Structure formats: structure tokens, C-alpha cells
């Protein structure tokens, strides 16, 4: 049982990843899943690909639950910063090589909420995000259909706090500049993660309606405020079913950022809930927008290799690659759509195509009419992915894709019931 990843960091030669963990022995009956208490689970890796479980790192104590936060690495210790439910914002520190033993502080004199921490000089900075409240009209709905309904007319707000000693904290006000250039609205800013990337900064966060997202922008170290100039998403649909959830990031030491998210389930189970994504390498392109690809060490998982040479794809005809089979596959494709209107790759296809997952590129290289120019679009469509009656089908995800003069380069990772696509980074 896991939920948000937390506190990704590199410490004494190893990557450490924490995550929201729910010990099943505390409330062993599956009907009590919702009352299990969040701990920080813990895994360690030397390459971000092969992971070993370690004992839980943080247990509830004075706090009822240990919610989502992050870590900052210092020369002689790692500091965790997280919300302790019904207690307050919390700090915990660890100095041992495997980060097995943690010492907690008393609750802090600050706001509380999902949080991030970093250090500039001798000052710690704590970024705290709030969550959107339930929509006021939800209380008036018939009880049979009442659910979490979130208002979308909300801009996510984060407050910034500073401390010299991790004990006494002072508010610096809201983190975003007023009059941001964005007119779009977002529902909430949970699980914030803030990091330098190239000569800019990135603020990653989670929306309880629309999943993992990010802002790219400029960070003023004099005013300690952030002004975003670009926005993007890590999935292109709603948060569930099967959506990409909360981020956890760490600097890679080369000007880029490593990002890991969790993926929501699409099939109810009493025994497990959610998995983690492939680790992503985030960098800035020459145009100062984000580039996303899997970490290079993922290549260590490659086994049998097959090559399909240059192939002319005829119009209106399906080509079945009979030698390419299986449900644990990495596909690398380079496609030149030329003047075709669309091209489609079907994966996890049953022999007679009763089940398949479609990846379609809609190619608008030419103006549609005298009046409109439409950018290309890539669509992940799982509406025919399963015939099982207990699977929740995810609506198609659509992403605008301007490739310019580039060919279409797809990296598709299939891992049983999960499909992750990286298109032209």
C-alpha cells in the first residue's frame, strides 16, 4: 500500500526514496484501509532503477499521520520537513548511512500542509501548500451521489517560511508573485517540490482533480518569490483512474532534476494501491521549456533486442509486427508522418484486437483552412484496453505536440498493465 512519493534525495552514494505507506498489520481488515495511518516508507537504490525496501523511516507519534513532505541534504545529515496531522508542521533529522534512524522536533510555529524544504546559505526555506476544500454545494447533493467535488476557480497558493535553526520559523508570505501571466486556473497545489533547473527554477505540484503538474519560472533570491512563465502536466487527463499523481524531485548534480511520481490504480484491490512511475530526467531545452525522458540507467533492464528496419507504412492498412510480443517491453520508434493525416500504434493488442491500447499522432503539418493552423496532437486511448468488468477505463489523454521539422520519436514503456509514453522528450 503506497501513495505519494516523498523526499527523494542522494545521500552517501545512494538514492533514497520515501513514500506514503500504510502498514497493513495496524488495521489488517481490508475494510479498514481508509483508517490506516500514513507512515513514510523507505526504499534505496544506487541507480534509480533497482530498489531495495528498508524499514519504515517515519512513524506517527505526537502527530496522528505523517503526510507528504520533502528532504534537504546537508554535509552531515538529512532533514525531512512534513505535515504532522493534528499536531503541526514537523522536522525530523537523520545522520546514519542508510537513513534508518530519525529524530523529530516538536511541532513548528508555521502554517501546515504538504511541503518542501531547501537551504540558501545559513537559512532554511519551507514551502507549504494548501489543499482545495470540498465544493460547498457537495453537501446539498443526495447522499447516494455525494463525492469529492472540487472547485476549479482556484489558484494554488503556497506560503514561504524561513528559519535559521529549524525550530523558530518566520512567514515570508505568498511564494508566487501577483499578476502572474497565466490566466488558466488550477484547483490546488498539493505536494510542492521546488528546484533549480538550468538557469531557471521549476515548481512541481499535484492537483486532486488533474494530477501531476509543473510551473517553470524565474526565482528572485532577493524577494524570495517565484514568477512562472510556463506550465505543463505529467498526465493529460483527470487524476483517476490510472492518472499520474504526486511528484518527488531531487537535483541530479548536473543542472537537471530527477522526478518520480505515483500512478493511481484502475482496478480495485484490497491488497495493494498504486505504484511508482519510471524515474524521469528533467532538463531545460534551448527554448527554456521542459524536456522529459526516462533516466539513462533504465537501459540496464533491456534484454532481448529486436530491430525493425525502415518500413513504408501504406495508407489505411494495419501492419502487425508478429515478432514483437509480450507485456514487458521498451519500444523505440522514429516515424516520419510526411503528409499522412494520422498514424497509430496499437500496443497490448489481443490476437483479434478485442483489446488494445492506441497511441495516435494527429498530423496537422499543413493548415486546415485559410483561417486556422492547428498544432499536432498525440493521444493515448485506453478505451478498448480491457474487457474486464471490474476495470475503470481511463478517458483518452490528449497532448499538444509541436514537432517542427523533427520526426516523431516515441519511447513507449509497457509494464503489464501500465503504458508510459515519452514523445520527442
GROMACS .gro file of N, CA, C and O in nm, residues 361-365 374-378 399-403:
model
   60
  361UNK      N    1  -0.099   0.976  -3.339
  361UNK     CA    2  -0.050   1.111  -3.365
  361UNK      C    3  -0.133   1.170  -3.477
  361UNK      O    4  -0.140   1.116  -3.588
  362UNK      N    5  -0.199   1.283  -3.447
  362UNK     CA    6  -0.277   1.354  -3.547
  362UNK      C    7  -0.189   1.463  -3.607
  362UNK      O    8  -0.144   1.555  -3.538
  363UNK      N    9  -0.164   1.451  -3.736
  363UNK     CA   10  -0.061   1.528  -3.803
  363UNK      C   11  -0.122   1.646  -3.878
  363UNK      O   12  -0.186   1.629  -3.982
  364UNK      N   13  -0.103   1.765  -3.822
  364UNK     CA   14  -0.154   1.885  -3.888
  364UNK      C   15  -0.037   1.970  -3.938
  364UNK      O   16  -0.020   2.085  -3.898
  365UNK      N   17   0.045   1.909  -4.023
  365UNK     CA   18   0.160   1.981  -4.077
  365UNK      C   19   0.120   2.088  -4.177
  365UNK      O   20   0.196   2.178  -4.205
  374UNK      N   21  -0.359   2.436  -3.697
  374UNK     CA   22  -0.377   2.351  -3.580
  374UNK      C   23  -0.249   2.274  -3.554
  374UNK      O   24  -0.191   2.216  -3.645
  375UNK      N   25  -0.206   2.273  -3.430
  375UNK     CA   26  -0.084   2.201  -3.395
  375UNK      C   27  -0.111   2.051  -3.389
  375UNK      O   28  -0.224   2.007  -3.369
  376UNK      N   29  -0.005   1.973  -3.403
  376UNK     CA   30  -0.016   1.829  -3.392
  376UNK      C   31  -0.061   1.788  -3.253
  376UNK      O   32  -0.046   1.863  -3.155
  377UNK      N   33  -0.115   1.668  -3.243
  377UNK     CA   34  -0.167   1.621  -3.115
  377UNK      C   35  -0.141   1.471  -3.104
  377UNK      O   36  -0.157   1.396  -3.200
  378UNK      N   37  -0.096   1.429  -2.985
  378UNK     CA   38  -0.077   1.287  -2.960
  378UNK      C   39  -0.176   1.243  -2.853
  378UNK      O   40  -0.200   1.314  -2.755
  399UNK      N   41  -0.241   1.543  -2.576
  399UNK     CA   42  -0.135   1.641  -2.553
  399UNK      C   43  -0.099   1.709  -2.684
  399UNK      O   44  -0.076   1.642  -2.787
  400UNK      N   45  -0.094   1.842  -2.682
  400UNK     CA   46  -0.048   1.917  -2.798
  400UNK      C   47   0.099   1.887  -2.820
  400UNK      O   48   0.179   1.881  -2.726
  401UNK      N   49   0.138   1.867  -2.946
  401UNK     CA   50   0.277   1.833  -2.975
  401UNK      C   51   0.322   1.905  -3.101
  401UNK      O   52   0.280   1.872  -3.211
  402UNK      N   53   0.404   2.007  -3.082
  402UNK     CA   54   0.461   2.080  -3.195
  402UNK      C   55   0.600   2.025  -3.221
  402UNK      O   56   0.692   2.047  -3.144
  403UNK      N   57   0.616   1.951  -3.331
  403UNK     CA   58   0.744   1.885  -3.357
  403UNK      C   59   0.829   1.960  -3.458
  403UNK      O   60   0.945   1.925  -3.481
   0.00000   0.00000   0.00000
